[in-house]
Amino acid sequence: MRVNKKYSCLPAEEKGIHIINIRAIEDIGYDQHESTFLNSLSKNPDADCKYGLYFRDGKRKVDYILVYHYKKSSAGKTLARRAQQNDASVRSTKHDQPLPGKGVQLEMGESEPHMDYHEDDKRFRREEYEGNLVEAGLELERDEDTKIHGIGFVKIHAPWNVLCREAEFLKLKMPTKKMYQINQTHGLLKKINSVIQKITEPIQPKVAEHKPQTVKRLSYPFSREKQHLFDLSDKDSFFDSKTRSTIVYEILKRTTCTKAKYSMGITSLLANGVYSAAYPLHDGDYEGENVEPNDRKLLCEEWASYGVFYKYQPIDLVRKYFGEKIGLYFAWLGVYTQMLIPASIVGIIVFLYGCATVDENIPSMEMCDQRNNITMCPLCDKTCSYWKMSSACATARASHLFDNPATVFFSVFMALWAATFMEHWKRKQMRLNYRWDLTGFEEEEDHPRAEYEAKVLEKSLRKEHKHKETDKEKLTWKDRFPAYLTNFVGIIFMVGLTFAIVFGVIIYRISTAAALAISSTPSGRSSVRVTVTATAVIINLVVIIILDEVYGCIARWLTQIEVPKTDKNFEERLIFKAFLLKFVNAYTPIFYVAFFKGRFVGRPGDYVYIFHSFRMEECAPGGCLMELCIQLSIIMLGKQLIQNNLFEIGIPKMKKFIRYLKLKRRRSLDHEEHMKKKQRYEVDYNLEPFAGLTPEYMEMIIQFGFVTLFVASFPLAPLFALLNNIIEIRLDAKKFVTELRRPVAVRAKDIGIWYNILRGIGKLAVIINAFVISFTSDFIPRLVYLYMYSENGTMHGFVNHTLSSFNVSDFQAGTAPNDPLDLGYEVQICRYKDYREPPWSENKYDISKDFWAVLAARLAFVIVFQNLVMFMSEFVDWIIPDIPKDISQQIHKEKVLMVEVFMREEQGKLQMLETWKDKDKKKGENCNNHSPRLSRSRSGSLSSCHSYPLDV
């Protein structure tokens, strides 16, 4: 592999280092050249260092922390014995003066116990790695005298010259001295905006970053040659803590440990246990009486508190503290939650419309009218008897709440809502890119992952006898083919497992319904369907929650064996696998109820059986839409309540309590350590490490699917999603501010692959809702009956039209009810829901013409609905520009101003050059006016007249 040329200005010792990693080194019998081992013990922490936020001198700020384990009991004797043989020279990286510390060098051939063998190996790796960090310009300070027994900390500080160098490498845009006026609205728009600002003032967070700005500093990629462009009056605050930690992390990733022909960056060292953790520090405490004001405390008060749930998020402050990637996540979550407000209002209106018209719905009134005396065929063989259609009155009335003409309108509305949401987010994202100076930002290829380097090294060693140079070695598809095959087989197996579990729940529903029908009282038989549906959905919910956690681990394992090259590739592949498995897991039970239940039942006398004993399930007389609504609501609410909120609150609290108990046990062993005040890095070490944004995005994407995919069956889904997200924003905020270590700030200009997943779900939602309306609900059969078969243009007679007749004498042997007189009279003809010929027809029980007419209407509706809504969505996408007009004008204005700045600088250089030329001419004329003798005697002076150095 080639070394990145971007860092060619580093010291010569680093240029030849190859970034290769191996997980374990068997042989450590090597000579150690210069080793830098900085150790600055502080038994009594000084208040000047603000308890760990600064070095002991109280001036140099701690930008990053490395944590490692050490064993005092086993390693102390070894260190003492070897210290006599080799006293390492330790220097201060800033002033080149010695600091108190020790260096350790392992003798060739010296034998050590097995326990010390690995500890010494790790210690030597740390020594060399920290020495390389010092050569890269960083300043280190060690602290092993902490309250946490056996844990050592290395504090890292990046001086000004290193920050400038790395900022230029990373092309960080920094604010210049030049300020310009932001274009303001005029006329009526200005008045409207001022009114809106006054109305929304109570819900605005009280932070400086959230106030509307009228001026903005011009930004430009930092350059050491153009430092005069930037405002460097306060160098300590020019690079904020987020930027400083990002710069240090970049150095940590590329700095290597190259003893014994292997190479390691910080990711490899963490994976191999050389260091146990690496993280930047929080700005300070967020609670307490004498806490100094800091961004973390401000975020806790104005963002990570349930008391401010009604306020806007201080997104700019979130970005300042956590970086652009996390800032974009919370900005997206805020936009999504805001867009749920109109969807929730329309959903409530649709639901209220169903409630208001339930007494006017003629089909449900006919089903509830006991005078119709419609006798229905048994729901199961032998044990089930005939039943009255009026006994399903409650189900029919409840179905109308969600199965009414307004749901069709709501489906169209939600499809357009999804398209509008995506366009609105793109515009919001562009505004944030402008405000955060990301307009010209392009992501560069990241450093290779530790596992990828290990695989490349392993491949290189295998081919060493064939190829002398292995620098260009990389993994090909042939190397990854076993992993790809494992991925394919594993995903197919997991999908098959999900289908098998859903099939098992179907068997449970069928068998339980039959058992309850036998044992239930006549009054309880009417609630058998609801009971079975509710219990089956709860079982589905529990299985979904369990499999979600299992599938998350399996997706990570499948991605790891693929060995992606960079962290970005790893994240994208992990997201794809996890989303695929979790999507199938969450929606398979819902798809079954929506599109398969009741479709393959058969008819009385010729039912379809599973395992020759269980009849396939039938839909209720009012249709399967009510069951679909129950299924969707319980799974959605259960996942949000249990998995998203309870797990996110309960599990971190439990882990925190376990860590507290462990620390309490350690403190009891050492009373002196217990009495000391904790340093900032000790407090942060006890927090949970940041695990990435994938789980946060995943739960919101699955929720977005619940809101859009089956919204025709559950109009209240946006409302419940809105209520959940109001809590979710503050819950996630509190977790990031108080429960997690501070993550490394990552620059990003968009939400990445999640945007494509959202667009895919939006397109799929149109198709699924079209099929739900046409095949799951009774909307199309009602339209067909109203315009083709109704005698008086009303819905009277619709229920009777959808029911077919069956002669009880045609039952197969052993399937007739055991108690045919259960209703108190003998039944000759029973009814069942289907479009079939009557028993007195020549082609009895065959599919009737009405079935084909309804099927044609359903397919036509799917085609028309899908194309119409897709066209409207594309129209919304086309009519709303991706970049707001004012932002495009501001970006253009920035470019023009930047050109003006450089033109003025160039003109200044030319004027200076002309001035120097004029002075040069005058000097030459003065020299020519001297006498020849004087000129000859002062030839040196004459020549010096024309030797002015010109350095602009």
PDB file of N, CA, C and O in Angstrom, residues 753-810:
ATOM      1  N   ILE A 753     -26.653   7.263   3.094  1.00  0.00           N
ATOM      2  CA  ILE A 753     -27.483   6.229   2.494  1.00  0.00           C
ATOM      3  C   ILE A 753     -28.909   6.246   3.034  1.00  0.00           C
ATOM      4  O   ILE A 753     -29.840   5.739   2.393  1.00  0.00           O
ATOM      5  N   TRP A 754     -29.108   6.880   4.186  1.00  0.00           N
ATOM      6  CA  TRP A 754     -30.459   6.914   4.766  1.00  0.00           C
ATOM      7  C   TRP A 754     -31.427   7.676   3.871  1.00  0.00           C
ATOM      8  O   TRP A 754     -32.624   7.354   3.838  1.00  0.00           O
ATOM      9  N   TYR A 755     -30.941   8.688   3.158  1.00  0.00           N
ATOM     10  CA  TYR A 755     -31.822   9.442   2.265  1.00  0.00           C
ATOM     11  C   TYR A 755     -32.364   8.551   1.144  1.00  0.00           C
ATOM     12  O   TYR A 755     -33.549   8.608   0.815  1.00  0.00           O
ATOM     13  N   ASN A 756     -31.509   7.708   0.588  1.00  0.00           N
ATOM     14  CA  ASN A 756     -31.961   6.790  -0.465  1.00  0.00           C
ATOM     15  C   ASN A 756     -32.963   5.778   0.083  1.00  0.00           C
ATOM     16  O   ASN A 756     -33.923   5.409  -0.609  1.00  0.00           O
ATOM     17  N   ILE A 757     -32.751   5.313   1.323  1.00  0.00           N
ATOM     18  CA  ILE A 757     -33.703   4.383   1.929  1.00  0.00           C
ATOM     19  C   ILE A 757     -35.052   5.071   2.124  1.00  0.00           C
ATOM     20  O   ILE A 757     -36.113   4.475   1.867  1.00  0.00           O
ATOM     21  N   LEU A 758     -35.037   6.317   2.556  1.00  0.00           N
ATOM     22  CA  LEU A 758     -36.290   7.064   2.738  1.00  0.00           C
ATOM     23  C   LEU A 758     -37.035   7.224   1.419  1.00  0.00           C
ATOM     24  O   LEU A 758     -38.264   7.050   1.360  1.00  0.00           O
ATOM     25  N   ARG A 759     -36.313   7.553   0.375  1.00  0.00           N
ATOM     26  CA  ARG A 759     -36.960   7.691  -0.939  1.00  0.00           C
ATOM     27  C   ARG A 759     -37.549   6.364  -1.406  1.00  0.00           C
ATOM     28  O   ARG A 759     -38.642   6.315  -1.971  1.00  0.00           O
ATOM     29  N   GLY A 760     -36.807   5.273  -1.167  1.00  0.00           N
ATOM     30  CA  GLY A 760     -37.318   3.959  -1.544  1.00  0.00           C
ATOM     31  C   GLY A 760     -38.593   3.609  -0.796  1.00  0.00           C
ATOM     32  O   GLY A 760     -39.556   3.081  -1.384  1.00  0.00           O
ATOM     33  N   ILE A 761     -38.629   3.901   0.513  1.00  0.00           N
ATOM     34  CA  ILE A 761     -39.839   3.625   1.293  1.00  0.00           C
ATOM     35  C   ILE A 761     -40.994   4.484   0.802  1.00  0.00           C
ATOM     36  O   ILE A 761     -42.149   4.023   0.726  1.00  0.00           O
ATOM     37  N   GLY A 762     -40.713   5.748   0.446  1.00  0.00           N
ATOM     38  CA  GLY A 762     -41.770   6.617  -0.073  1.00  0.00           C
ATOM     39  C   GLY A 762     -42.377   6.086  -1.359  1.00  0.00           C
ATOM     40  O   GLY A 762     -43.611   6.119  -1.544  1.00  0.00           O
ATOM     41  N   LYS A 763     -41.526   5.576  -2.264  1.00  0.00           N
ATOM     42  CA  LYS A 763     -42.048   4.992  -3.514  1.00  0.00           C
ATOM     43  C   LYS A 763     -42.828   3.712  -3.226  1.00  0.00           C
ATOM     44  O   LYS A 763     -43.897   3.471  -3.816  1.00  0.00           O
ATOM     45  N   LEU A 764     -42.295   2.871  -2.338  1.00  0.00           N
ATOM     46  CA  LEU A 764     -42.976   1.616  -2.007  1.00  0.00           C
ATOM     47  C   LEU A 764     -44.310   1.870  -1.326  1.00  0.00           C
ATOM     48  O   LEU A 764     -45.266   1.094  -1.511  1.00  0.00           O
ATOM     49  N   ALA A 765     -44.404   2.957  -0.553  1.00  0.00           N
ATOM     50  CA  ALA A 765     -45.645   3.265   0.157  1.00  0.00           C
ATOM     51  C   ALA A 765     -46.796   3.501  -0.808  1.00  0.00           C
ATOM     52  O   ALA A 765     -47.947   3.125  -0.518  1.00  0.00           O
ATOM     53  N   VAL A 766     -46.515   4.127  -1.943  1.00  0.00           N
ATOM     54  CA  VAL A 766     -47.571   4.381  -2.926  1.00  0.00           C
ATOM     55  C   VAL A 766     -48.149   3.062  -3.431  1.00  0.00           C
ATOM     56  O   VAL A 766     -49.377   2.878  -3.507  1.00  0.00           O
ATOM     57  N   ILE A 767     -47.271   2.109  -3.757  1.00  0.00           N
ATOM     58  CA  ILE A 767     -47.725   0.817  -4.284  1.00  0.00           C
ATOM     59  C   ILE A 767     -48.502   0.040  -3.229  1.00  0.00           C
ATOM     60  O   ILE A 767     -49.580  -0.500  -3.486  1.00  0.00           O
ATOM     61  N   ILE A 768     -47.955  -0.014  -2.003  1.00  0.00           N
ATOM     62  CA  ILE A 768     -48.605  -0.806  -0.952  1.00  0.00           C
ATOM     63  C   ILE A 768     -49.966  -0.227  -0.593  1.00  0.00           C
ATOM     64  O   ILE A 768     -50.952  -0.964  -0.442  1.00  0.00           O
ATOM     65  N   ASN A 769     -50.069   1.092  -0.474  1.00  0.00           N
ATOM     66  CA  ASN A 769     -51.356   1.691  -0.141  1.00  0.00           C
ATOM     67  C   ASN A 769     -52.379   1.480  -1.247  1.00  0.00           C
ATOM     68  O   ASN A 769     -53.575   1.327  -0.971  1.00  0.00           O
ATOM     69  N   ALA A 770     -51.915   1.464  -2.498  1.00  0.00           N
ATOM     70  CA  ALA A 770     -52.835   1.178  -3.600  1.00  0.00           C
ATOM     71  C   ALA A 770     -53.417  -0.226  -3.459  1.00  0.00           C
ATOM     72  O   ALA A 770     -54.631  -0.438  -3.635  1.00  0.00           O
ATOM     73  N   PHE A 771     -52.574  -1.214  -3.118  1.00  0.00           N
ATOM     74  CA  PHE A 771     -53.064  -2.586  -2.946  1.00  0.00           C
ATOM     75  C   PHE A 771     -53.913  -2.737  -1.687  1.00  0.00           C
ATOM     76  O   PHE A 771     -54.865  -3.512  -1.671  1.00  0.00           O
ATOM     77  N   VAL A 772     -53.557  -2.003  -0.614  1.00  0.00           N
ATOM     78  CA  VAL A 772     -54.366  -2.076   0.610  1.00  0.00           C
ATOM     79  C   VAL A 772     -55.766  -1.556   0.357  1.00  0.00           C
ATOM     80  O   VAL A 772     -56.769  -2.172   0.769  1.00  0.00           O
ATOM     81  N   ILE A 773     -55.872  -0.430  -0.335  1.00  0.00           N
ATOM     82  CA  ILE A 773     -57.195   0.142  -0.608  1.00  0.00           C
ATOM     83  C   ILE A 773     -58.001  -0.760  -1.525  1.00  0.00           C
ATOM     84  O   ILE A 773     -59.200  -0.977  -1.320  1.00  0.00           O
ATOM     85  N   SER A 774     -57.344  -1.321  -2.547  1.00  0.00           N
ATOM     86  CA  SER A 774     -58.104  -2.068  -3.552  1.00  0.00           C
ATOM     87  C   SER A 774     -58.386  -3.498  -3.129  1.00  0.00           C
ATOM     88  O   SER A 774     -59.466  -4.031  -3.441  1.00  0.00           O
ATOM     89  N   PHE A 775     -57.463  -4.166  -2.420  1.00  0.00           N
ATOM     90  CA  PHE A 775     -57.636  -5.585  -2.127  1.00  0.00           C
ATOM     91  C   PHE A 775     -57.977  -5.869  -0.660  1.00  0.00           C
ATOM     92  O   PHE A 775     -58.666  -6.847  -0.386  1.00  0.00           O
ATOM     93  N   THR A 776     -57.475  -5.054   0.271  1.00  0.00           N
ATOM     94  CA  THR A 776     -57.737  -5.331   1.684  1.00  0.00           C
ATOM     95  C   THR A 776     -59.031  -4.690   2.154  1.00  0.00           C
ATOM     96  O   THR A 776     -59.798  -5.306   2.904  1.00  0.00           O
ATOM     97  N   SER A 777     -59.306  -3.462   1.743  1.00  0.00           N
ATOM     98  CA  SER A 777     -60.542  -2.790   2.152  1.00  0.00           C
ATOM     99  C   SER A 777     -61.680  -3.145   1.198  1.00  0.00           C
ATOM    100  O   SER A 777     -61.474  -3.766   0.159  1.00  0.00           O
ATOM    101  N   ASP A 778     -62.868  -2.729   1.582  1.00  0.00           N
ATOM    102  CA  ASP A 778     -64.067  -2.946   0.742  1.00  0.00           C
ATOM    103  C   ASP A 778     -64.404  -1.721  -0.088  1.00  0.00           C
ATOM    104  O   ASP A 778     -65.532  -1.591  -0.572  1.00  0.00           O
ATOM    105  N   PHE A 779     -63.439  -0.838  -0.289  1.00  0.00           N
ATOM    106  CA  PHE A 779     -63.711   0.394  -1.022  1.00  0.00           C
ATOM    107  C   PHE A 779     -64.098   0.101  -2.472  1.00  0.00           C
ATOM    108  O   PHE A 779     -65.090   0.636  -2.988  1.00  0.00           O
ATOM    109  N   ILE A 780     -63.339  -0.762  -3.140  1.00  0.00           N
ATOM    110  CA  ILE A 780     -63.619  -1.065  -4.550  1.00  0.00           C
ATOM    111  C   ILE A 780     -64.908  -1.885  -4.703  1.00  0.00           C
ATOM    112  O   ILE A 780     -65.747  -1.569  -5.568  1.00  0.00           O
ATOM    113  N   PRO A 781     -65.138  -2.952  -3.915  1.00  0.00           N
ATOM    114  CA  PRO A 781     -66.430  -3.658  -4.035  1.00  0.00           C
ATOM    115  C   PRO A 781     -67.634  -2.749  -3.820  1.00  0.00           C
ATOM    116  O   PRO A 781     -68.663  -2.914  -4.489  1.00  0.00           O
ATOM    117  N   ARG A 782     -67.507  -1.781  -2.934  1.00  0.00           N
ATOM    118  CA  ARG A 782     -68.628  -0.852  -2.711  1.00  0.00           C
ATOM    119  C   ARG A 782     -68.863   0.015  -3.936  1.00  0.00           C
ATOM    120  O   ARG A 782     -70.006   0.253  -4.332  1.00  0.00           O
ATOM    121  N   LEU A 783     -67.749   0.511  -4.539  1.00  0.00           N
ATOM    122  CA  LEU A 783     -67.912   1.323  -5.748  1.00  0.00           C
ATOM    123  C   LEU A 783     -68.531   0.506  -6.873  1.00  0.00           C
ATOM    124  O   LEU A 783     -69.422   0.995  -7.607  1.00  0.00           O
ATOM    125  N   VAL A 784     -68.070  -0.726  -7.043  1.00  0.00           N
ATOM    126  CA  VAL A 784     -68.616  -1.583  -8.109  1.00  0.00           C
ATOM    127  C   VAL A 784     -70.107  -1.828  -7.879  1.00  0.00           C
ATOM    128  O   VAL A 784     -70.923  -1.747  -8.808  1.00  0.00           O
ATOM    129  N   TYR A 785     -70.470  -2.119  -6.640  1.00  0.00           N
ATOM    130  CA  TYR A 785     -71.884  -2.369  -6.353  1.00  0.00           C
ATOM    131  C   TYR A 785     -72.717  -1.109  -6.565  1.00  0.00           C
ATOM    132  O   TYR A 785     -73.823  -1.163  -7.119  1.00  0.00           O
ATOM    133  N   LEU A 786     -72.174   0.036  -6.134  1.00  0.00           N
ATOM    134  CA  LEU A 786     -72.928   1.281  -6.218  1.00  0.00           C
ATOM    135  C   LEU A 786     -73.227   1.665  -7.659  1.00  0.00           C
ATOM    136  O   LEU A 786     -74.338   2.128  -7.974  1.00  0.00           O
ATOM    137  N   TYR A 787     -72.263   1.467  -8.555  1.00  0.00           N
ATOM    138  CA  TYR A 787     -72.426   1.940  -9.924  1.00  0.00           C
ATOM    139  C   TYR A 787     -72.838   0.841 -10.907  1.00  0.00           C
ATOM    140  O   TYR A 787     -73.194   1.150 -12.052  1.00  0.00           O
ATOM    141  N   MET A 788     -72.807  -0.430 -10.502  1.00  0.00           N
ATOM    142  CA  MET A 788     -73.145  -1.501 -11.428  1.00  0.00           C
ATOM    143  C   MET A 788     -74.358  -2.321 -10.993  1.00  0.00           C
ATOM    144  O   MET A 788     -75.128  -2.777 -11.852  1.00  0.00           O
ATOM    145  N   TYR A 789     -74.564  -2.518  -9.709  1.00  0.00           N
ATOM    146  CA  TYR A 789     -75.586  -3.471  -9.269  1.00  0.00           C
ATOM    147  C   TYR A 789     -76.684  -2.851  -8.404  1.00  0.00           C
ATOM    148  O   TYR A 789     -77.739  -3.467  -8.224  1.00  0.00           O
ATOM    149  N   SER A 790     -76.449  -1.677  -7.850  1.00  0.00           N
ATOM    150  CA  SER A 790     -77.461  -1.088  -6.974  1.00  0.00           C
ATOM    151  C   SER A 790     -78.691  -0.687  -7.773  1.00  0.00           C
ATOM    152  O   SER A 790     -78.576  -0.040  -8.824  1.00  0.00           O
ATOM    153  N   GLU A 791     -79.852  -1.044  -7.230  1.00  0.00           N
ATOM    154  CA  GLU A 791     -81.094  -0.743  -7.935  1.00  0.00           C
ATOM    155  C   GLU A 791     -81.530   0.701  -7.731  1.00  0.00           C
ATOM    156  O   GLU A 791     -82.151   1.301  -8.618  1.00  0.00           O
ATOM    157  N   ASN A 792     -81.242   1.260  -6.570  1.00  0.00           N
ATOM    158  CA  ASN A 792     -81.695   2.623  -6.270  1.00  0.00           C
ATOM    159  C   ASN A 792     -80.544   3.610  -6.071  1.00  0.00           C
ATOM    160  O   ASN A 792     -80.743   4.704  -5.555  1.00  0.00           O
ATOM    161  N   GLY A 793     -79.329   3.214  -6.449  1.00  0.00           N
ATOM    162  CA  GLY A 793     -78.186   4.120  -6.335  1.00  0.00           C
ATOM    163  C   GLY A 793     -77.672   4.301  -4.932  1.00  0.00           C
ATOM    164  O   GLY A 793     -76.926   5.253  -4.668  1.00  0.00           O
ATOM    165  N   THR A 794     -78.030   3.410  -4.014  1.00  0.00           N
ATOM    166  CA  THR A 794     -77.541   3.466  -2.639  1.00  0.00           C
ATOM    167  C   THR A 794     -76.810   2.172  -2.318  1.00  0.00           C
ATOM    168  O   THR A 794     -76.737   1.255  -3.148  1.00  0.00           O
ATOM    169  N   MET A 795     -76.318   2.081  -1.082  1.00  0.00           N
ATOM    170  CA  MET A 795     -75.573   0.904  -0.665  1.00  0.00           C
ATOM    171  C   MET A 795     -76.470  -0.153  -0.035  1.00  0.00           C
ATOM    172  O   MET A 795     -75.963  -1.153   0.481  1.00  0.00           O
ATOM    173  N   HIS A 796     -77.767   0.025  -0.081  1.00  0.00           N
ATOM    174  CA  HIS A 796     -78.671  -0.988   0.454  1.00  0.00           C
ATOM    175  C   HIS A 796     -78.530  -2.276  -0.362  1.00  0.00           C
ATOM    176  O   HIS A 796     -78.574  -2.258  -1.590  1.00  0.00           O
ATOM    177  N   GLY A 797     -78.359  -3.386   0.344  1.00  0.00           N
ATOM    178  CA  GLY A 797     -78.200  -4.676  -0.313  1.00  0.00           C
ATOM    179  C   GLY A 797     -76.765  -5.050  -0.599  1.00  0.00           C
ATOM    180  O   GLY A 797     -76.506  -6.132  -1.156  1.00  0.00           O
ATOM    181  N   PHE A 798     -75.809  -4.216  -0.198  1.00  0.00           N
ATOM    182  CA  PHE A 798     -74.414  -4.499  -0.495  1.00  0.00           C
ATOM    183  C   PHE A 798     -73.935  -5.749   0.246  1.00  0.00           C
ATOM    184  O   PHE A 798     -73.233  -6.596  -0.332  1.00  0.00           O
ATOM    185  N   VAL A 799     -74.308  -5.883   1.521  1.00  0.00           N
ATOM    186  CA  VAL A 799     -73.855  -7.030   2.309  1.00  0.00           C
ATOM    187  C   VAL A 799     -74.361  -8.331   1.690  1.00  0.00           C
ATOM    188  O   VAL A 799     -73.613  -9.308   1.538  1.00  0.00           O
ATOM    189  N   ASN A 800     -75.617  -8.341   1.330  1.00  0.00           N
ATOM    190  CA  ASN A 800     -76.178  -9.555   0.716  1.00  0.00           C
ATOM    191  C   ASN A 800     -75.514  -9.859  -0.619  1.00  0.00           C
ATOM    192  O   ASN A 800     -75.348 -11.035  -0.996  1.00  0.00           O
ATOM    193  N   HIS A 801     -75.070  -8.808  -1.328  1.00  0.00           N
ATOM    194  CA  HIS A 801     -74.422  -8.991  -2.626  1.00  0.00           C
ATOM    195  C   HIS A 801     -73.044  -9.652  -2.478  1.00  0.00           C
ATOM    196  O   HIS A 801     -72.627 -10.416  -3.367  1.00  0.00           O
ATOM    197  N   THR A 802     -72.372  -9.372  -1.377  1.00  0.00           N
ATOM    198  CA  THR A 802     -71.027  -9.926  -1.182  1.00  0.00           C
ATOM    199  C   THR A 802     -71.044 -11.324  -0.582  1.00  0.00           C
ATOM    200  O   THR A 802     -69.985 -11.935  -0.444  1.00  0.00           O
ATOM    201  N   LEU A 803     -72.211 -11.836  -0.205  1.00  0.00           N
ATOM    202  CA  LEU A 803     -72.307 -13.161   0.408  1.00  0.00           C
ATOM    203  C   LEU A 803     -72.819 -14.184  -0.593  1.00  0.00           C
ATOM    204  O   LEU A 803     -73.738 -13.902  -1.368  1.00  0.00           O
ATOM    205  N   SER A 804     -72.196 -15.339  -0.591  1.00  0.00           N
ATOM    206  CA  SER A 804     -72.649 -16.456  -1.424  1.00  0.00           C
ATOM    207  C   SER A 804     -73.403 -17.459  -0.559  1.00  0.00           C
ATOM    208  O   SER A 804     -73.277 -17.467   0.678  1.00  0.00           O
ATOM    209  N   SER A 805     -74.174 -18.324  -1.207  1.00  0.00           N
ATOM    210  CA  SER A 805     -74.998 -19.307  -0.494  1.00  0.00           C
ATOM    211  C   SER A 805     -74.377 -20.693  -0.603  1.00  0.00           C
ATOM    212  O   SER A 805     -73.717 -21.026  -1.597  1.00  0.00           O
ATOM    213  N   PHE A 806     -74.635 -21.513   0.447  1.00  0.00           N
ATOM    214  CA  PHE A 806     -74.113 -22.875   0.478  1.00  0.00           C
ATOM    215  C   PHE A 806     -75.175 -23.792   1.067  1.00  0.00           C
ATOM    216  O   PHE A 806     -75.787 -23.502   2.099  1.00  0.00           O
ATOM    217  N   ASN A 807     -75.408 -24.911   0.381  1.00  0.00           N
ATOM    218  CA  ASN A 807     -76.357 -25.917   0.859  1.00  0.00           C
ATOM    219  C   ASN A 807     -75.632 -26.833   1.843  1.00  0.00           C
ATOM    220  O   ASN A 807     -74.616 -27.449   1.510  1.00  0.00           O
ATOM    221  N   VAL A 808     -76.152 -26.915   3.065  1.00  0.00           N
ATOM    222  CA  VAL A 808     -75.454 -27.658   4.125  1.00  0.00           C
ATOM    223  C   VAL A 808     -75.352 -29.139   3.811  1.00  0.00           C
ATOM    224  O   VAL A 808     -74.543 -29.862   4.410  1.00  0.00           O
ATOM    225  N   SER A 809     -76.162 -29.610   2.871  1.00  0.00           N
ATOM    226  CA  SER A 809     -76.083 -31.026   2.509  1.00  0.00           C
ATOM    227  C   SER A 809     -74.824 -31.338   1.714  1.00  0.00           C
ATOM    228  O   SER A 809     -74.485 -32.508   1.507  1.00  0.00           O
ATOM    229  N   ASP A 810     -74.115 -30.287   1.252  1.00  0.00           N
ATOM    230  CA  ASP A 810     -72.898 -30.486   0.459  1.00  0.00           C
ATOM    231  C   ASP A 810     -71.636 -30.502   1.306  1.00  0.00           C
ATOM    232  O   ASP A 810     -70.523 -30.494   0.761  1.00  0.00           O
TER     233      ASP A 810
END
